């Protein structure tokens, strides 16, 4: 099997838009679920619903792959799984190194979904000398002093950073210097990388803040709806005098 070190996907050279590339994993996930249920074909509408996009956008995305469904039949599920997997580079082996083996790093190392999608956790690296030699997910943790050698020996081109934010840029610089050209960053900080290095950022706190915004907005809409559904107040003439002065213009019904 080819390794990710010497073979890279051709999506850029073929002019596939980045937005389309970002949706391909969504299609692949939906198609894989259909394949596991032995579903032979799927319509663009059904697949679009499963992937969470509209069918027109799906058909446009697939046109970049040269894949067109058959009218009245739809798309061949197995062929699309192969086609998208090939386009994403998942038909080859991608050795991955995780740097920062705390709770998150250890959880990622133990995640079984990587191997089934073409990613092999080849190395676990941490700056704590006490961690050296400790097995995590069946792999011995190695010290950052040996990072260059570890990257070279394992042919790693994808690095995952799960360090504290203060250490992330230094780790990133060392990974790039060692030959890593793609980085998945879980540290809550923005990384600076040279031309030709791709960085994808995963910030769970930002995602939670966005969800909090939507929750707050929904709560506000619910409050407005409750106010609009309240019974109308009965108006009374203004200027009437009560024992304590002017009576309010509106009194409860």
PDB file of N, CA and C in Angstrom, residues 15-115:
ATOM      1  N   UNK A  15      -8.571  21.238  -9.796  1.00  0.00           N
ATOM      2  CA  UNK A  15      -9.425  22.406  -9.691  1.00  0.00           C
ATOM      3  C   UNK A  15     -10.705  22.184  -8.921  1.00  0.00           C
ATOM      4  N   UNK A  16     -10.724  21.274  -7.969  1.00  0.00           N
ATOM      5  CA  UNK A  16     -11.917  21.068  -7.148  1.00  0.00           C
ATOM      6  C   UNK A  16     -11.946  22.149  -6.070  1.00  0.00           C
ATOM      7  N   UNK A  17     -13.037  22.923  -5.947  1.00  0.00           N
ATOM      8  CA  UNK A  17     -13.104  23.995  -4.952  1.00  0.00           C
ATOM      9  C   UNK A  17     -12.954  23.468  -3.523  1.00  0.00           C
ATOM     10  N   UNK A  18     -12.361  24.306  -2.673  1.00  0.00           N
ATOM     11  CA  UNK A  18     -12.157  23.906  -1.278  1.00  0.00           C
ATOM     12  C   UNK A  18     -13.488  23.596  -0.583  1.00  0.00           C
ATOM     13  N   UNK A  19     -14.544  24.344  -0.924  1.00  0.00           N
ATOM     14  CA  UNK A  19     -15.851  24.099  -0.305  1.00  0.00           C
ATOM     15  C   UNK A  19     -16.353  22.702  -0.662  1.00  0.00           C
ATOM     16  N   UNK A  20     -16.106  22.278  -1.892  1.00  0.00           N
ATOM     17  CA  UNK A  20     -16.493  20.930  -2.305  1.00  0.00           C
ATOM     18  C   UNK A  20     -15.671  19.888  -1.571  1.00  0.00           C
ATOM     19  N   UNK A  21     -14.372  20.122  -1.468  1.00  0.00           N
ATOM     20  CA  UNK A  21     -13.495  19.197  -0.735  1.00  0.00           C
ATOM     21  C   UNK A  21     -13.983  19.030   0.705  1.00  0.00           C
ATOM     22  N   UNK A  22     -14.410  20.138   1.325  1.00  0.00           N
ATOM     23  CA  UNK A  22     -14.873  20.086   2.713  1.00  0.00           C
ATOM     24  C   UNK A  22     -16.147  19.261   2.863  1.00  0.00           C
ATOM     25  N   UNK A  23     -16.937  19.152   1.783  1.00  0.00           N
ATOM     26  CA  UNK A  23     -18.178  18.375   1.857  1.00  0.00           C
ATOM     27  C   UNK A  23     -17.979  16.900   1.499  1.00  0.00           C
ATOM     28  N   UNK A  24     -16.889  16.562   0.839  1.00  0.00           N
ATOM     29  CA  UNK A  24     -16.679  15.172   0.430  1.00  0.00           C
ATOM     30  C   UNK A  24     -16.700  14.201   1.615  1.00  0.00           C
ATOM     31  N   UNK A  25     -16.088  14.531   2.762  1.00  0.00           N
ATOM     32  CA  UNK A  25     -16.184  13.603   3.901  1.00  0.00           C
ATOM     33  C   UNK A  25     -17.614  13.392   4.387  1.00  0.00           C
ATOM     34  N   UNK A  26     -18.470  14.416   4.247  1.00  0.00           N
ATOM     35  CA  UNK A  26     -19.872  14.269   4.646  1.00  0.00           C
ATOM     36  C   UNK A  26     -20.577  13.263   3.743  1.00  0.00           C
ATOM     37  N   UNK A  27     -20.306  13.365   2.435  1.00  0.00           N
ATOM     38  CA  UNK A  27     -20.893  12.417   1.498  1.00  0.00           C
ATOM     39  C   UNK A  27     -20.366  11.007   1.776  1.00  0.00           C
ATOM     40  N   UNK A  28     -19.077  10.917   2.039  1.00  0.00           N
ATOM     41  CA  UNK A  28     -18.476   9.600   2.274  1.00  0.00           C
ATOM     42  C   UNK A  28     -19.064   8.939   3.513  1.00  0.00           C
ATOM     43  N   UNK A  29     -19.273   9.714   4.558  1.00  0.00           N
ATOM     44  CA  UNK A  29     -19.858   9.162   5.778  1.00  0.00           C
ATOM     45  C   UNK A  29     -21.262   8.628   5.514  1.00  0.00           C
ATOM     46  N   UNK A  30     -22.073   9.409   4.791  1.00  0.00           N
ATOM     47  CA  UNK A  30     -23.437   8.972   4.471  1.00  0.00           C
ATOM     48  C   UNK A  30     -23.416   7.745   3.572  1.00  0.00           C
ATOM     49  N   UNK A  31     -22.525   7.737   2.594  1.00  0.00           N
ATOM     50  CA  UNK A  31     -22.433   6.599   1.665  1.00  0.00           C
ATOM     51  C   UNK A  31     -21.950   5.339   2.372  1.00  0.00           C
ATOM     52  N   UNK A  32     -21.008   5.500   3.294  1.00  0.00           N
ATOM     53  CA  UNK A  32     -20.507   4.344   4.044  1.00  0.00           C
ATOM     54  C   UNK A  32     -21.620   3.711   4.859  1.00  0.00           C
ATOM     55  N   UNK A  33     -22.467   4.548   5.458  1.00  0.00           N
ATOM     56  CA  UNK A  33     -23.599   4.020   6.223  1.00  0.00           C
ATOM     57  C   UNK A  33     -24.551   3.258   5.309  1.00  0.00           C
ATOM     58  N   UNK A  34     -24.786   3.761   4.100  1.00  0.00           N
ATOM     59  CA  UNK A  34     -25.639   3.060   3.138  1.00  0.00           C
ATOM     60  C   UNK A  34     -25.001   1.745   2.710  1.00  0.00           C
ATOM     61  N   UNK A  35     -23.699   1.763   2.480  1.00  0.00           N
ATOM     62  CA  UNK A  35     -22.980   0.556   2.072  1.00  0.00           C
ATOM     63  C   UNK A  35     -23.064  -0.530   3.135  1.00  0.00           C
ATOM     64  N   UNK A  36     -22.938  -0.112   4.390  1.00  0.00           N
ATOM     65  CA  UNK A  36     -23.007  -1.077   5.495  1.00  0.00           C
ATOM     66  C   UNK A  36     -24.388  -1.714   5.598  1.00  0.00           C
ATOM     67  N   UNK A  37     -25.413  -1.030   5.059  1.00  0.00           N
ATOM     68  CA  UNK A  37     -26.775  -1.575   5.037  1.00  0.00           C
ATOM     69  C   UNK A  37     -27.077  -2.255   3.716  1.00  0.00           C
ATOM     70  N   UNK A  38     -26.037  -2.424   2.877  1.00  0.00           N
ATOM     71  CA  UNK A  38     -26.159  -3.109   1.570  1.00  0.00           C
ATOM     72  C   UNK A  38     -27.149  -2.420   0.640  1.00  0.00           C
ATOM     73  N   UNK A  39     -27.209  -1.076   0.721  1.00  0.00           N
ATOM     74  CA  UNK A  39     -28.051  -0.306  -0.189  1.00  0.00           C
ATOM     75  C   UNK A  39     -27.274  -0.118  -1.492  1.00  0.00           C
ATOM     76  N   UNK A  40     -27.777  -0.566  -2.635  1.00  0.00           N
ATOM     77  CA  UNK A  40     -26.991  -0.528  -3.879  1.00  0.00           C
ATOM     78  C   UNK A  40     -26.927   0.842  -4.538  1.00  0.00           C
ATOM     79  N   UNK A  41     -28.038   1.569  -4.544  1.00  0.00           N
ATOM     80  CA  UNK A  41     -28.071   2.879  -5.202  1.00  0.00           C
ATOM     81  C   UNK A  41     -28.783   3.885  -4.307  1.00  0.00           C
ATOM     82  N   UNK A  42     -28.516   5.170  -4.589  1.00  0.00           N
ATOM     83  CA  UNK A  42     -29.136   6.229  -3.802  1.00  0.00           C
ATOM     84  C   UNK A  42     -29.378   7.424  -4.716  1.00  0.00           C
ATOM     85  N   UNK A  43     -30.511   8.096  -4.524  1.00  0.00           N
ATOM     86  CA  UNK A  43     -30.809   9.283  -5.317  1.00  0.00           C
ATOM     87  C   UNK A  43     -30.055  10.476  -4.749  1.00  0.00           C
ATOM     88  N   UNK A  44     -29.918  11.514  -5.557  1.00  0.00           N
ATOM     89  CA  UNK A  44     -29.237  12.719  -5.088  1.00  0.00           C
ATOM     90  C   UNK A  44     -29.993  13.362  -3.931  1.00  0.00           C
ATOM     91  N   UNK A  45     -31.316  13.296  -3.975  1.00  0.00           N
ATOM     92  CA  UNK A  45     -32.115  13.875  -2.890  1.00  0.00           C
ATOM     93  C   UNK A  45     -31.903  13.129  -1.583  1.00  0.00           C
ATOM     94  N   UNK A  46     -31.905  11.797  -1.644  1.00  0.00           N
ATOM     95  CA  UNK A  46     -31.715  10.994  -0.433  1.00  0.00           C
ATOM     96  C   UNK A  46     -30.324  11.194   0.147  1.00  0.00           C
ATOM     97  N   UNK A  47     -29.312  11.208  -0.719  1.00  0.00           N
ATOM     98  CA  UNK A  47     -27.949  11.368  -0.245  1.00  0.00           C
ATOM     99  C   UNK A  47     -27.717  12.771   0.299  1.00  0.00           C
ATOM    100  N   UNK A  48     -28.306  13.768  -0.357  1.00  0.00           N
ATOM    101  CA  UNK A  48     -28.166  15.146   0.108  1.00  0.00           C
ATOM    102  C   UNK A  48     -28.768  15.310   1.499  1.00  0.00           C
ATOM    103  N   UNK A  49     -29.938  14.701   1.711  1.00  0.00           N
ATOM    104  CA  UNK A  49     -30.575  14.774   3.026  1.00  0.00           C
ATOM    105  C   UNK A  49     -29.701  14.109   4.087  1.00  0.00           C
ATOM    106  N   UNK A  50     -29.147  12.952   3.762  1.00  0.00           N
ATOM    107  CA  UNK A  50     -28.300  12.225   4.708  1.00  0.00           C
ATOM    108  C   UNK A  50     -27.027  12.994   5.042  1.00  0.00           C
ATOM    109  N   UNK A  51     -26.526  13.776   4.050  1.00  0.00           N
ATOM    110  CA  UNK A  51     -25.282  14.525   4.258  1.00  0.00           C
ATOM    111  C   UNK A  51     -25.531  15.932   4.796  1.00  0.00           C
ATOM    112  N   UNK A  52     -26.787  16.361   4.798  1.00  0.00           N
ATOM    113  CA  UNK A  52     -27.113  17.684   5.322  1.00  0.00           C
ATOM    114  C   UNK A  52     -26.856  18.823   4.355  1.00  0.00           C
ATOM    115  N   UNK A  53     -26.956  18.558   3.042  1.00  0.00           N
ATOM    116  CA  UNK A  53     -26.796  19.614   2.036  1.00  0.00           C
ATOM    117  C   UNK A  53     -27.994  19.560   1.089  1.00  0.00           C
ATOM    118  N   UNK A  54     -28.099  20.530   0.170  1.00  0.00           N
ATOM    119  CA  UNK A  54     -29.195  20.454  -0.797  1.00  0.00           C
ATOM    120  C   UNK A  54     -28.737  19.666  -2.015  1.00  0.00           C
ATOM    121  N   UNK A  55     -29.689  19.084  -2.725  1.00  0.00           N
ATOM    122  CA  UNK A  55     -29.372  18.152  -3.802  1.00  0.00           C
ATOM    123  C   UNK A  55     -28.676  18.838  -4.978  1.00  0.00           C
ATOM    124  N   UNK A  56     -29.015  20.105  -5.241  1.00  0.00           N
ATOM    125  CA  UNK A  56     -28.363  20.813  -6.343  1.00  0.00           C
ATOM    126  C   UNK A  56     -26.877  20.989  -6.064  1.00  0.00           C
ATOM    127  N   UNK A  57     -26.548  21.303  -4.825  1.00  0.00           N
ATOM    128  CA  UNK A  57     -25.144  21.462  -4.446  1.00  0.00           C
ATOM    129  C   UNK A  57     -24.416  20.131  -4.540  1.00  0.00           C
ATOM    130  N   UNK A  58     -25.074  19.057  -4.125  1.00  0.00           N
ATOM    131  CA  UNK A  58     -24.473  17.728  -4.218  1.00  0.00           C
ATOM    132  C   UNK A  58     -24.159  17.370  -5.664  1.00  0.00           C
ATOM    133  N   UNK A  59     -25.117  17.585  -6.562  1.00  0.00           N
ATOM    134  CA  UNK A  59     -24.892  17.249  -7.972  1.00  0.00           C
ATOM    135  C   UNK A  59     -23.753  18.074  -8.561  1.00  0.00           C
ATOM    136  N   UNK A  60     -23.659  19.339  -8.149  1.00  0.00           N
ATOM    137  CA  UNK A  60     -22.568  20.189  -8.613  1.00  0.00           C
ATOM    138  C   UNK A  60     -21.228  19.657  -8.096  1.00  0.00           C
ATOM    139  N   UNK A  61     -21.186  19.282  -6.816  1.00  0.00           N
ATOM    140  CA  UNK A  61     -19.954  18.738  -6.237  1.00  0.00           C
ATOM    141  C   UNK A  61     -19.510  17.483  -6.964  1.00  0.00           C
ATOM    142  N   UNK A  62     -20.459  16.591  -7.248  1.00  0.00           N
ATOM    143  CA  UNK A  62     -20.109  15.338  -7.908  1.00  0.00           C
ATOM    144  C   UNK A  62     -19.665  15.559  -9.354  1.00  0.00           C
ATOM    145  N   UNK A  63     -20.118  16.652  -9.960  1.00  0.00           N
ATOM    146  CA  UNK A  63     -19.701  16.920 -11.337  1.00  0.00           C
ATOM    147  C   UNK A  63     -18.198  17.196 -11.401  1.00  0.00           C
ATOM    148  N   UNK A  64     -17.617  17.726 -10.308  1.00  0.00           N
ATOM    149  CA  UNK A  64     -16.173  17.951 -10.277  1.00  0.00           C
ATOM    150  C   UNK A  64     -15.413  16.625 -10.260  1.00  0.00           C
ATOM    151  N   UNK A  65     -16.078  15.585  -9.765  1.00  0.00           N
ATOM    152  CA  UNK A  65     -15.440  14.268  -9.726  1.00  0.00           C
ATOM    153  C   UNK A  65     -15.668  13.498 -11.023  1.00  0.00           C
ATOM    154  N   UNK A  66     -16.495  14.070 -11.902  1.00  0.00           N
ATOM    155  CA  UNK A  66     -16.828  13.357 -13.132  1.00  0.00           C
ATOM    156  C   UNK A  66     -17.848  12.267 -12.888  1.00  0.00           C
ATOM    157  N   UNK A  67     -18.623  12.403 -11.813  1.00  0.00           N
ATOM    158  CA  UNK A  67     -19.604  11.379 -11.467  1.00  0.00           C
ATOM    159  C   UNK A  67     -21.007  11.926 -11.676  1.00  0.00           C
ATOM    160  N   UNK A  68     -21.784  11.237 -12.494  1.00  0.00           N
ATOM    161  CA  UNK A  68     -23.152  11.650 -12.771  1.00  0.00           C
ATOM    162  C   UNK A  68     -24.087  10.464 -12.542  1.00  0.00           C
ATOM    163  N   UNK A  69     -25.160  10.713 -11.814  1.00  0.00           N
ATOM    164  CA  UNK A  69     -26.104   9.641 -11.544  1.00  0.00           C
ATOM    165  C   UNK A  69     -26.913   9.288 -12.782  1.00  0.00           C
ATOM    166  N   UNK A  70     -27.555   8.143 -12.719  1.00  0.00           N
ATOM    167  CA  UNK A  70     -28.420   7.679 -13.805  1.00  0.00           C
ATOM    168  C   UNK A  70     -29.863   8.048 -13.492  1.00  0.00           C
ATOM    169  N   UNK A  71     -30.502   8.757 -14.415  1.00  0.00           N
ATOM    170  CA  UNK A  71     -31.880   9.180 -14.189  1.00  0.00           C
ATOM    171  C   UNK A  71     -32.772   7.979 -13.892  1.00  0.00           C
ATOM    172  N   UNK A  72     -33.543   8.087 -12.825  1.00  0.00           N
ATOM    173  CA  UNK A  72     -34.445   7.017 -12.428  1.00  0.00           C
ATOM    174  C   UNK A  72     -33.777   5.930 -11.605  1.00  0.00           C
ATOM    175  N   UNK A  73     -32.455   5.968 -11.526  1.00  0.00           N
ATOM    176  CA  UNK A  73     -31.720   4.951 -10.757  1.00  0.00           C
ATOM    177  C   UNK A  73     -30.942   5.582  -9.614  1.00  0.00           C
ATOM    178  N   UNK A  74     -30.245   6.678  -9.898  1.00  0.00           N
ATOM    179  CA  UNK A  74     -29.456   7.354  -8.882  1.00  0.00           C
ATOM    180  C   UNK A  74     -27.977   7.031  -9.016  1.00  0.00           C
ATOM    181  N   UNK A  75     -27.270   7.107  -7.906  1.00  0.00           N
ATOM    182  CA  UNK A  75     -25.836   6.869  -7.875  1.00  0.00           C
ATOM    183  C   UNK A  75     -25.531   5.478  -7.334  1.00  0.00           C
ATOM    184  N   UNK A  76     -24.510   4.853  -7.902  1.00  0.00           N
ATOM    185  CA  UNK A  76     -24.042   3.571  -7.393  1.00  0.00           C
ATOM    186  C   UNK A  76     -23.256   3.820  -6.111  1.00  0.00           C
ATOM    187  N   UNK A  77     -23.736   3.281  -5.003  1.00  0.00           N
ATOM    188  CA  UNK A  77     -23.157   3.572  -3.688  1.00  0.00           C
ATOM    189  C   UNK A  77     -21.710   3.123  -3.595  1.00  0.00           C
ATOM    190  N   UNK A  78     -21.409   1.880  -3.955  1.00  0.00           N
ATOM    191  CA  UNK A  78     -20.053   1.350  -3.811  1.00  0.00           C
ATOM    192  C   UNK A  78     -19.063   2.121  -4.689  1.00  0.00           C
ATOM    193  N   UNK A  79     -19.488   2.469  -5.894  1.00  0.00           N
ATOM    194  CA  UNK A  79     -18.588   3.197  -6.773  1.00  0.00           C
ATOM    195  C   UNK A  79     -18.289   4.587  -6.220  1.00  0.00           C
ATOM    196  N   UNK A  80     -19.316   5.248  -5.670  1.00  0.00           N
ATOM    197  CA  UNK A  80     -19.095   6.566  -5.090  1.00  0.00           C
ATOM    198  C   UNK A  80     -18.185   6.497  -3.867  1.00  0.00           C
ATOM    199  N   UNK A  81     -18.344   5.459  -3.046  1.00  0.00           N
ATOM    200  CA  UNK A  81     -17.463   5.287  -1.888  1.00  0.00           C
ATOM    201  C   UNK A  81     -16.015   5.206  -2.355  1.00  0.00           C
ATOM    202  N   UNK A  82     -15.781   4.394  -3.384  1.00  0.00           N
ATOM    203  CA  UNK A  82     -14.424   4.247  -3.917  1.00  0.00           C
ATOM    204  C   UNK A  82     -13.926   5.560  -4.513  1.00  0.00           C
ATOM    205  N   UNK A  83     -14.788   6.207  -5.301  1.00  0.00           N
ATOM    206  CA  UNK A  83     -14.390   7.413  -6.008  1.00  0.00           C
ATOM    207  C   UNK A  83     -14.017   8.539  -5.036  1.00  0.00           C
ATOM    208  N   UNK A  84     -14.858   8.749  -4.003  1.00  0.00           N
ATOM    209  CA  UNK A  84     -14.579   9.814  -3.040  1.00  0.00           C
ATOM    210  C   UNK A  84     -13.385   9.451  -2.170  1.00  0.00           C
ATOM    211  N   UNK A  85     -13.285   8.184  -1.777  1.00  0.00           N
ATOM    212  CA  UNK A  85     -12.133   7.745  -0.980  1.00  0.00           C
ATOM    213  C   UNK A  85     -10.832   7.979  -1.739  1.00  0.00           C
ATOM    214  N   UNK A  86     -10.845   7.680  -3.021  1.00  0.00           N
ATOM    215  CA  UNK A  86      -9.649   7.889  -3.848  1.00  0.00           C
ATOM    216  C   UNK A  86      -9.321   9.367  -3.950  1.00  0.00           C
ATOM    217  N   UNK A  87     -10.360  10.196  -4.144  1.00  0.00           N
ATOM    218  CA  UNK A  87     -10.128  11.632  -4.287  1.00  0.00           C
ATOM    219  C   UNK A  87      -9.572  12.239  -2.999  1.00  0.00           C
ATOM    220  N   UNK A  88     -10.041  11.736  -1.859  1.00  0.00           N
ATOM    221  CA  UNK A  88      -9.564  12.232  -0.571  1.00  0.00           C
ATOM    222  C   UNK A  88      -8.219  11.624  -0.167  1.00  0.00           C
ATOM    223  N   UNK A  89      -7.746  10.673  -0.950  1.00  0.00           N
ATOM    224  CA  UNK A  89      -6.473  10.047  -0.613  1.00  0.00           C
ATOM    225  C   UNK A  89      -6.582   8.956   0.428  1.00  0.00           C
ATOM    226  N   UNK A  90      -7.783   8.410   0.597  1.00  0.00           N
ATOM    227  CA  UNK A  90      -8.009   7.424   1.652  1.00  0.00           C
ATOM    228  C   UNK A  90      -7.781   5.992   1.193  1.00  0.00           C
ATOM    229  N   UNK A  91      -7.358   5.813  -0.049  1.00  0.00           N
ATOM    230  CA  UNK A  91      -7.039   4.465  -0.515  1.00  0.00           C
ATOM    231  C   UNK A  91      -5.566   4.151  -0.269  1.00  0.00           C
ATOM    232  N   UNK A  92      -4.884   5.040   0.444  1.00  0.00           N
ATOM    233  CA  UNK A  92      -3.491   4.810   0.797  1.00  0.00           C
ATOM    234  C   UNK A  92      -3.312   5.001   2.298  1.00  0.00           C
ATOM    235  N   UNK A  93      -2.150   4.662   2.786  1.00  0.00           N
ATOM    236  CA  UNK A  93      -1.871   4.699   4.214  1.00  0.00           C
ATOM    237  C   UNK A  93      -1.325   6.067   4.600  1.00  0.00           C
ATOM    238  N   UNK A  94      -1.945   6.692   5.623  1.00  0.00           N
ATOM    239  CA  UNK A  94      -1.490   7.999   6.105  1.00  0.00           C
ATOM    240  C   UNK A  94      -1.002   7.865   7.540  1.00  0.00           C
ATOM    241  N   UNK A  95       0.312   7.797   7.761  1.00  0.00           N
ATOM    242  CA  UNK A  95       0.830   7.746   9.134  1.00  0.00           C
ATOM    243  C   UNK A  95       0.646   9.102   9.820  1.00  0.00           C
ATOM    244  N   UNK A  96       0.155   9.072  11.040  1.00  0.00           N
ATOM    245  CA  UNK A  96      -0.148  10.299  11.786  1.00  0.00           C
ATOM    246  C   UNK A  96       0.628  10.293  13.098  1.00  0.00           C
ATOM    247  N   UNK A  97       1.151  11.447  13.478  1.00  0.00           N
ATOM    248  CA  UNK A  97       1.808  11.604  14.777  1.00  0.00           C
ATOM    249  C   UNK A  97       0.991  12.561  15.628  1.00  0.00           C
ATOM    250  N   UNK A  98       0.722  12.178  16.857  1.00  0.00           N
ATOM    251  CA  UNK A  98      -0.008  13.031  17.799  1.00  0.00           C
ATOM    252  C   UNK A  98       0.997  13.574  18.809  1.00  0.00           C
ATOM    253  N   UNK A  99       1.038  14.897  18.952  1.00  0.00           N
ATOM    254  CA  UNK A  99       1.971  15.534  19.886  1.00  0.00           C
ATOM    255  C   UNK A  99       1.181  16.178  21.017  1.00  0.00           C
ATOM    256  N   UNK A 100       1.448  15.709  22.242  1.00  0.00           N
ATOM    257  CA  UNK A 100       0.718  16.189  23.418  1.00  0.00           C
ATOM    258  C   UNK A 100      -0.236  15.118  23.898  1.00  0.00           C
ATOM    259  N   UNK A 101       0.267  14.213  24.733  1.00  0.00           N
ATOM    260  CA  UNK A 101      -0.555  13.056  25.128  1.00  0.00           C
ATOM    261  C   UNK A 101      -1.165  13.283  26.498  1.00  0.00           C
ATOM    262  N   UNK A 102      -1.997  14.314  26.577  1.00  0.00           N
ATOM    263  CA  UNK A 102      -2.821  14.517  27.765  1.00  0.00           C
ATOM    264  C   UNK A 102      -4.137  13.778  27.569  1.00  0.00           C
ATOM    265  N   UNK A 103      -5.187  14.278  28.199  1.00  0.00           N
ATOM    266  CA  UNK A 103      -6.483  13.602  28.090  1.00  0.00           C
ATOM    267  C   UNK A 103      -6.989  13.561  26.648  1.00  0.00           C
ATOM    268  N   UNK A 104      -6.890  14.713  25.935  1.00  0.00           N
ATOM    269  CA  UNK A 104      -7.387  14.765  24.566  1.00  0.00           C
ATOM    270  C   UNK A 104      -6.512  13.936  23.634  1.00  0.00           C
ATOM    271  N   UNK A 105      -5.204  14.075  23.765  1.00  0.00           N
ATOM    272  CA  UNK A 105      -4.302  13.309  22.915  1.00  0.00           C
ATOM    273  C   UNK A 105      -4.486  11.819  23.084  1.00  0.00           C
ATOM    274  N   UNK A 106      -4.649  11.380  24.338  1.00  0.00           N
ATOM    275  CA  UNK A 106      -4.856   9.954  24.613  1.00  0.00           C
ATOM    276  C   UNK A 106      -6.189   9.482  24.048  1.00  0.00           C
ATOM    277  N   UNK A 107      -7.217  10.337  24.149  1.00  0.00           N
ATOM    278  CA  UNK A 107      -8.525   9.970  23.604  1.00  0.00           C
ATOM    279  C   UNK A 107      -8.447   9.803  22.091  1.00  0.00           C
ATOM    280  N   UNK A 108      -7.732  10.697  21.412  1.00  0.00           N
ATOM    281  CA  UNK A 108      -7.580  10.583  19.967  1.00  0.00           C
ATOM    282  C   UNK A 108      -6.787   9.339  19.597  1.00  0.00           C
ATOM    283  N   UNK A 109      -5.770   9.025  20.388  1.00  0.00           N
ATOM    284  CA  UNK A 109      -4.968   7.831  20.112  1.00  0.00           C
ATOM    285  C   UNK A 109      -5.812   6.568  20.212  1.00  0.00           C
ATOM    286  N   UNK A 110      -6.794   6.593  21.092  1.00  0.00           N
ATOM    287  CA  UNK A 110      -7.649   5.422  21.306  1.00  0.00           C
ATOM    288  C   UNK A 110      -8.848   5.384  20.360  1.00  0.00           C
ATOM    289  N   UNK A 111      -9.033   6.425  19.556  1.00  0.00           N
ATOM    290  CA  UNK A 111     -10.192   6.480  18.663  1.00  0.00           C
ATOM    291  C   UNK A 111     -10.026   5.474  17.535  1.00  0.00           C
ATOM    292  N   UNK A 112     -10.945   4.553  17.425  1.00  0.00           N
ATOM    293  CA  UNK A 112     -10.851   3.489  16.436  1.00  0.00           C
ATOM    294  C   UNK A 112     -11.238   3.894  15.035  1.00  0.00           C
ATOM    295  N   UNK A 113     -11.827   5.076  14.874  1.00  0.00           N
ATOM    296  CA  UNK A 113     -12.297   5.495  13.560  1.00  0.00           C
ATOM    297  C   UNK A 113     -11.199   5.905  12.601  1.00  0.00           C
ATOM    298  N   UNK A 114     -10.001   6.186  13.119  1.00  0.00           N
ATOM    299  CA  UNK A 114      -8.918   6.609  12.224  1.00  0.00           C
ATOM    300  C   UNK A 114      -8.522   5.502  11.259  1.00  0.00           C
ATOM    301  N   UNK A 115      -8.278   4.316  11.804  1.00  0.00           N
ATOM    302  CA  UNK A 115      -7.767   3.215  10.977  1.00  0.00           C
ATOM    303  C   UNK A 115      -8.731   2.843   9.859  1.00  0.00           C
TER     304      UNK A 115
END
